[in-house]
XYZ file of C-alpha atoms in Angstrom:
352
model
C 98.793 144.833 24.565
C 97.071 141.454 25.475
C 93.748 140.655 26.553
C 90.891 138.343 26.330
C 87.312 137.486 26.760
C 86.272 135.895 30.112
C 82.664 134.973 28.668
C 79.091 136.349 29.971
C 79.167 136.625 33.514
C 75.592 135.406 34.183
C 74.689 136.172 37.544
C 77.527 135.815 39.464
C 81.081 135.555 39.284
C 81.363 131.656 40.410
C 79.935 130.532 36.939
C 82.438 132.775 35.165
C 84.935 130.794 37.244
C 83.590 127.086 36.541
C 83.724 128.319 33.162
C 87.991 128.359 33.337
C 88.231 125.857 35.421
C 90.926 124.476 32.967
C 91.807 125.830 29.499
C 91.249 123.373 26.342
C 92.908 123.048 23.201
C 89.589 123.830 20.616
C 91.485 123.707 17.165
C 92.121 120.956 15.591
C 95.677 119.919 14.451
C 95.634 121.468 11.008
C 94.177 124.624 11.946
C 96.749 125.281 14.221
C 99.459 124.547 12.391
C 98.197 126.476 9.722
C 97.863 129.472 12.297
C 101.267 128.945 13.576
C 102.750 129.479 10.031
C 100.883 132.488 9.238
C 101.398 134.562 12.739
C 105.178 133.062 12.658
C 105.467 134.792 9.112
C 104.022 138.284 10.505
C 106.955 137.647 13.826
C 110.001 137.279 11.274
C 108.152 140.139 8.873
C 108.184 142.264 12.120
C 111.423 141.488 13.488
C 113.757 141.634 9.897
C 111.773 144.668 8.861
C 112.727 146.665 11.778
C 115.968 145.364 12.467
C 116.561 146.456 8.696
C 115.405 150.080 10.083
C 117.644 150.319 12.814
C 120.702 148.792 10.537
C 120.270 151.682 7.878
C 119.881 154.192 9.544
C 122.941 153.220 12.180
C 125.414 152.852 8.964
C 124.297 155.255 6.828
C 124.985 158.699 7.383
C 122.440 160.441 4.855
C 119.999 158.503 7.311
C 120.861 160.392 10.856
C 118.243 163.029 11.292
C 116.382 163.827 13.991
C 113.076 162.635 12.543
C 114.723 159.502 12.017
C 116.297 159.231 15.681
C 112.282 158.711 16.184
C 111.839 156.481 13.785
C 115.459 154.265 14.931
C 114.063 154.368 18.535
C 110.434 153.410 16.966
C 112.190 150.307 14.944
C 113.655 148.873 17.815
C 110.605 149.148 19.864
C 108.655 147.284 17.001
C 111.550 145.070 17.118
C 111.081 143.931 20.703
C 107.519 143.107 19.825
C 108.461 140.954 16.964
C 111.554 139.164 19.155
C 109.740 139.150 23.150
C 106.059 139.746 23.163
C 104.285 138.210 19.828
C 105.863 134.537 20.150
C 104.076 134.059 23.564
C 101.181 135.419 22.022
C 100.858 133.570 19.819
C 101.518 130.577 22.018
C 98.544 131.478 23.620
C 96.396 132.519 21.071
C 96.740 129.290 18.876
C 96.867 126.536 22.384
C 94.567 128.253 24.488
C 96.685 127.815 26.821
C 99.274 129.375 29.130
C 102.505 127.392 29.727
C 104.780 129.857 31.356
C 103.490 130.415 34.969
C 101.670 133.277 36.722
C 104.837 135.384 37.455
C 105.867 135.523 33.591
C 102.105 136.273 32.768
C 102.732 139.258 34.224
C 105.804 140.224 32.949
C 104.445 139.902 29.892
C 101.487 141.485 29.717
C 104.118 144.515 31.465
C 105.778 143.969 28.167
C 103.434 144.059 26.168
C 101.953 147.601 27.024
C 105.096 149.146 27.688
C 105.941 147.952 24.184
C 103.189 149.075 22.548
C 102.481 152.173 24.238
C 106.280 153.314 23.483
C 105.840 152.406 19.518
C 102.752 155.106 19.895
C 104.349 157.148 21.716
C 107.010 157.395 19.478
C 104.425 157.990 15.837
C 103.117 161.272 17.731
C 106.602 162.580 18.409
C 107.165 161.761 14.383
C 104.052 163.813 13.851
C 105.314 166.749 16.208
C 109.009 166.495 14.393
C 107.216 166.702 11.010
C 104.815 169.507 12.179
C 107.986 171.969 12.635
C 109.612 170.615 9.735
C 106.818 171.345 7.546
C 105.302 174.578 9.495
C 107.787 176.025 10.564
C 111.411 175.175 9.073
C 112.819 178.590 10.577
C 112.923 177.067 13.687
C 112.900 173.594 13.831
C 116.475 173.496 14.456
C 116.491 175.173 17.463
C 112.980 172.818 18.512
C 114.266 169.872 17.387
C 117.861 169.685 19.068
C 119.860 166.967 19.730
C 119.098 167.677 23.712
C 115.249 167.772 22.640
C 115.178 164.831 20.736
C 116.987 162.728 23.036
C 114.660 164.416 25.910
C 111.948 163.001 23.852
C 112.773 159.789 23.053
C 113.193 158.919 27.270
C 109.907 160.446 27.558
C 108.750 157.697 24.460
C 110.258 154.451 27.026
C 109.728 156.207 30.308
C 106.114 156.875 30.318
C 105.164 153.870 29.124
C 107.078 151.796 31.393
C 105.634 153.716 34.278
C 101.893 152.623 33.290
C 102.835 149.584 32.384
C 105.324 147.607 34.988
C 104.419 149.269 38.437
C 100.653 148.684 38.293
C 100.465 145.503 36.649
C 103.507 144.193 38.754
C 101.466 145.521 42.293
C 98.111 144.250 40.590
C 97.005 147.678 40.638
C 94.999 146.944 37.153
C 92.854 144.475 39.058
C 91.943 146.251 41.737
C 88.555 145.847 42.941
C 87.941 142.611 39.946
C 86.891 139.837 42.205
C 87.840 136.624 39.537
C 90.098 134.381 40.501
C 91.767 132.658 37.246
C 93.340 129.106 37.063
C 97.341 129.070 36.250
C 97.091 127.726 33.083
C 95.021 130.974 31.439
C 96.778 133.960 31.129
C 94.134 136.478 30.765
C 95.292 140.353 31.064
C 92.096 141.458 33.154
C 91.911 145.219 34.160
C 89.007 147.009 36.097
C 87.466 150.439 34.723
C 89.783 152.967 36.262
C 92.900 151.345 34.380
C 91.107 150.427 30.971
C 90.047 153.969 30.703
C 93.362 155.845 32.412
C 95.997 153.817 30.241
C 93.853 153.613 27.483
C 93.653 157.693 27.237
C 97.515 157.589 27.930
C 98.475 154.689 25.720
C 96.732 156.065 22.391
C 93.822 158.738 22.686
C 95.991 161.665 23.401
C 99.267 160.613 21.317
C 96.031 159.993 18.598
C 94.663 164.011 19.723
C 98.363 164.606 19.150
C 98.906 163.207 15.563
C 95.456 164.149 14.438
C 96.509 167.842 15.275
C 99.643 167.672 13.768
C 98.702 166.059 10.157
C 95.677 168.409 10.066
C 98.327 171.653 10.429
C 101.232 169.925 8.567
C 98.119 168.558 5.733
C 96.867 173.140 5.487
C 100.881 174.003 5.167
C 101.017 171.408 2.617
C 98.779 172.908 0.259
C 99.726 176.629 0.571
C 103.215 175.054 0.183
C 101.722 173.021 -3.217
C 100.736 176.979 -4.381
C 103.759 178.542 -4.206
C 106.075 175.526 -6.092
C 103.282 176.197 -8.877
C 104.134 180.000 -8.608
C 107.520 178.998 -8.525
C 107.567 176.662 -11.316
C 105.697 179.282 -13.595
C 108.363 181.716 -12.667
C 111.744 179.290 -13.558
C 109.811 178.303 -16.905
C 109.757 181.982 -18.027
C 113.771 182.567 -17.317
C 114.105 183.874 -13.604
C 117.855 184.733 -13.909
C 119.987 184.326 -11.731
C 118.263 182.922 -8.893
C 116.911 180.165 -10.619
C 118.928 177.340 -8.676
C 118.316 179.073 -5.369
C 114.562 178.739 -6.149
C 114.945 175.316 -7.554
C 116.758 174.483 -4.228
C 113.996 175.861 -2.232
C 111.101 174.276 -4.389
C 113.225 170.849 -4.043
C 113.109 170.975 -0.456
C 109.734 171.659 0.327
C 108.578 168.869 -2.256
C 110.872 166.383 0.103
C 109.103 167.691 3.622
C 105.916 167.204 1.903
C 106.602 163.434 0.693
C 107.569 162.996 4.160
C 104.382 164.397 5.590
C 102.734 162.406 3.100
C 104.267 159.113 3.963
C 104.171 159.618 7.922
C 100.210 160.771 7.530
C 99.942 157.053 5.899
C 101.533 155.783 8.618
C 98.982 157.335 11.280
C 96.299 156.468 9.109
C 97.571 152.334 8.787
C 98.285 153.156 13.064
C 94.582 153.873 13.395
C 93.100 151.493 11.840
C 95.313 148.498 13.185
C 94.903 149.868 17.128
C 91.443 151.629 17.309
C 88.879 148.533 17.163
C 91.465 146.951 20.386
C 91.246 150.128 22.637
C 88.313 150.963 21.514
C 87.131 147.790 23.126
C 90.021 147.676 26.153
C 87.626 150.229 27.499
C 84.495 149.460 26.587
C 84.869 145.400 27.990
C 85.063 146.196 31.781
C 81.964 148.036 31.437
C 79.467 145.182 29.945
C 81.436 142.910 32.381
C 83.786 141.436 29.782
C 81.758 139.654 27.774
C 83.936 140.314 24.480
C 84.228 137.159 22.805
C 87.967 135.562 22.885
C 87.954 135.513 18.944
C 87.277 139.608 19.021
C 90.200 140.054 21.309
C 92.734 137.963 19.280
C 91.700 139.192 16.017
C 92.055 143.159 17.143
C 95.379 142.053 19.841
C 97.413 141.050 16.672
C 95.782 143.751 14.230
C 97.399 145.945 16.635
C 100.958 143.718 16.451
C 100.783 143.740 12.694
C 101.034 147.843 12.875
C 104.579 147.417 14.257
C 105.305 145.022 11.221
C 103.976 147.146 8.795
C 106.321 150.245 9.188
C 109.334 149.543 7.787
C 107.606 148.415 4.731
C 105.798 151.770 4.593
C 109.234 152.750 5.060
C 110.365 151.236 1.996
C 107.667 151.977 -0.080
C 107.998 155.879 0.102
C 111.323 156.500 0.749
C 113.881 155.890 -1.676
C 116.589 156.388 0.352
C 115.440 153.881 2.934
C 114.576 151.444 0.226
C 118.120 151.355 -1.232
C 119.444 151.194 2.227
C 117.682 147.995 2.451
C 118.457 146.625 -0.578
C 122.013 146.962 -0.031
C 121.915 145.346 2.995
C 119.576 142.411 1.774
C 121.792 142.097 -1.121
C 124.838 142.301 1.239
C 126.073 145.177 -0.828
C 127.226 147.149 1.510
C 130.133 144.795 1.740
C 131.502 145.686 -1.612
C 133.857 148.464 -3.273
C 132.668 151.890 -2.870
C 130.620 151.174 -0.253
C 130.550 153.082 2.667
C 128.551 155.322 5.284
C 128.905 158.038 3.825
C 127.493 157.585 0.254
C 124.414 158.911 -1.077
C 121.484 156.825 -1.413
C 118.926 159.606 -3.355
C 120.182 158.561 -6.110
C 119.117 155.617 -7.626
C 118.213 154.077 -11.051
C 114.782 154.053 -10.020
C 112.488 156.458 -12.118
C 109.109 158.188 -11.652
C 109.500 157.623 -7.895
């Protein structure tokens, strides 16, 4: 989500206009091409990285769960970030400038919170996925049904687009904020009703949500941790002949508790890119937006560098995602004996 400083108000609203009158270019030439090669390099990171999420998991079979249906729907809103929302951001941020008229300002910034909002929206229904796949696996198939996961995933693009397009679209968000802005700024003001409505929406209660889940999945973890020692003990001193059934059983609850592991990481990198920016979203309206303009870039592209950082967390826990895309960086899965269907658990890989 975009937004930025308007300066200290004073005592009226007139010298908060004089003040952008016109918008400046304040960087000199190497600082902003330095600035334009680093945020460029976290746009391609973003937009490979989850283009490389969506690719696996389309081709390869041994990828289609229903956790991952989340995560494919999660990649490709990251994606959009990366491809439609972070290059005129960064436009901005680096100029100081906006070059793309009022009506696209808005469309934009529309973008730009339905974007966001739908990646978050999408981590908490991970986290409720996870939390019947870890607490209770007796019924998470009939929870977590095709139907429901689709059901889900509309909910993940419809909500957001609903706080997102109508009200900034009507100017609902500005109701009641009497600053007129020149054409050149593109500044994503909101008054206190909206910073604190969309703000709850957009990431305190998917936040209530994940912190719930991971705190339930984090307890069935470690009574889970108990009973593979039990079982363990039991299989070293000759069980008979359920022995593989255990070691099946023991097997899959060490898998649901990397994955717990990896997706609490996750939530934990996801709070500490977007808290400081809504945090402040709803604080600013009520010291009459005096944030600084270097405070709101700095914690508007923490929050973009989340959706960059996921397929890479990806990659770094799961072994089957990171030979999925290492096949496909290597172009592997052009050659012999390549297909869909093959299994990617097993690599050469050890201790991992």
């Amino acid at each position: 989500m975009d937004n930025s400083s308007l300066g200290l108000l004073g005592d009226a609203n007139t010298s908060l206009q004089i003040e952008l009158q016109s918008c400046t270019t304040l960087r000199n030439q190497v600082s902003r091409i330095s600035l334009y090669a680093f945020l460029s390099v976290g746009i391609v990171c973003t937009v490979v990285g989850n283009f490389l999420v969506v690719l696996s998991i389309a081709y390869f079979k041994q990828l289609q769960s229903p956790t991952n249906s989340f995560v494919m729907s999660l990649a490709v809103a990251d994606c959009l970030v990366g491809l439609i929302v972070m290059p005129y951001s960064m436009i901005r941020t680096v100029e100081g400038c906006w070059y793309f008229g009022v009506l696209f300002c808005k469309l934009h910034s529309s973008l730009d919170v339905m974007l966001c909002t739908a990646s978050i929206f999408h981590l908490s229904c991970i986290a409720f996925d996870r939390y019947y796949a870890v607490c209770n696996p007796l019924v998470y198939s009939l929870k977590m049904s095709r139907s429901r996961v689709a059901l889900l995933i509309v909910v993940c693009w419809a909500v957001p687009m609903l706080i997102s397009f109508g009200p900034i679209m009507l100017d609902l968000h500005v109701a009641g904020v009497d600053i007129l802005l020149p054409k050149d700024v593109c500044v994503f003001l909101v008054n206190r009703i909206y910073a604190v409505m969309a703000s709850m929406v957009a990431f305190y209660l998917p936040m209530a949500v994940m912190l719930i889940a991971y705190w339930k999945i984090f307890k069935a973890a470690k009574r889970q941790a108990r009973q593979i020692s039990a079982m363990e003990s039991q299989m070293a001193a000759g069980v008979g002949k359920d022995s593989s059934k255990k070691q099946r059983h023991r097997n899959t609850m060490k898998r649901e508790r990397k994955a717990a592991k990896t997706l609490g990481i996750i939530m934990g990198v996801f709070l500490i890119f977007w808290m400081p920016f809504f945090t402040v979203n709803i604080v600013d309206p009520f010291i009459e937006y005096s944030t600084e303009v270097v405070v709101w870039d700095i914690f508007l592209w923490l929050g973009y560098i989340n959706s960059s950082l996921n397929p890479f967390l990806y990659g770094f826990f799961n072994r089957s995602f990171r030979r999925a895309f290492l096949m496909f960086i290597g172009c592997r899965v052009c050659l012999p004996g390549s297909s869909p269907g093959m299994e990617l658990s097993h690599t050469k890989e050890r201790g991992k």
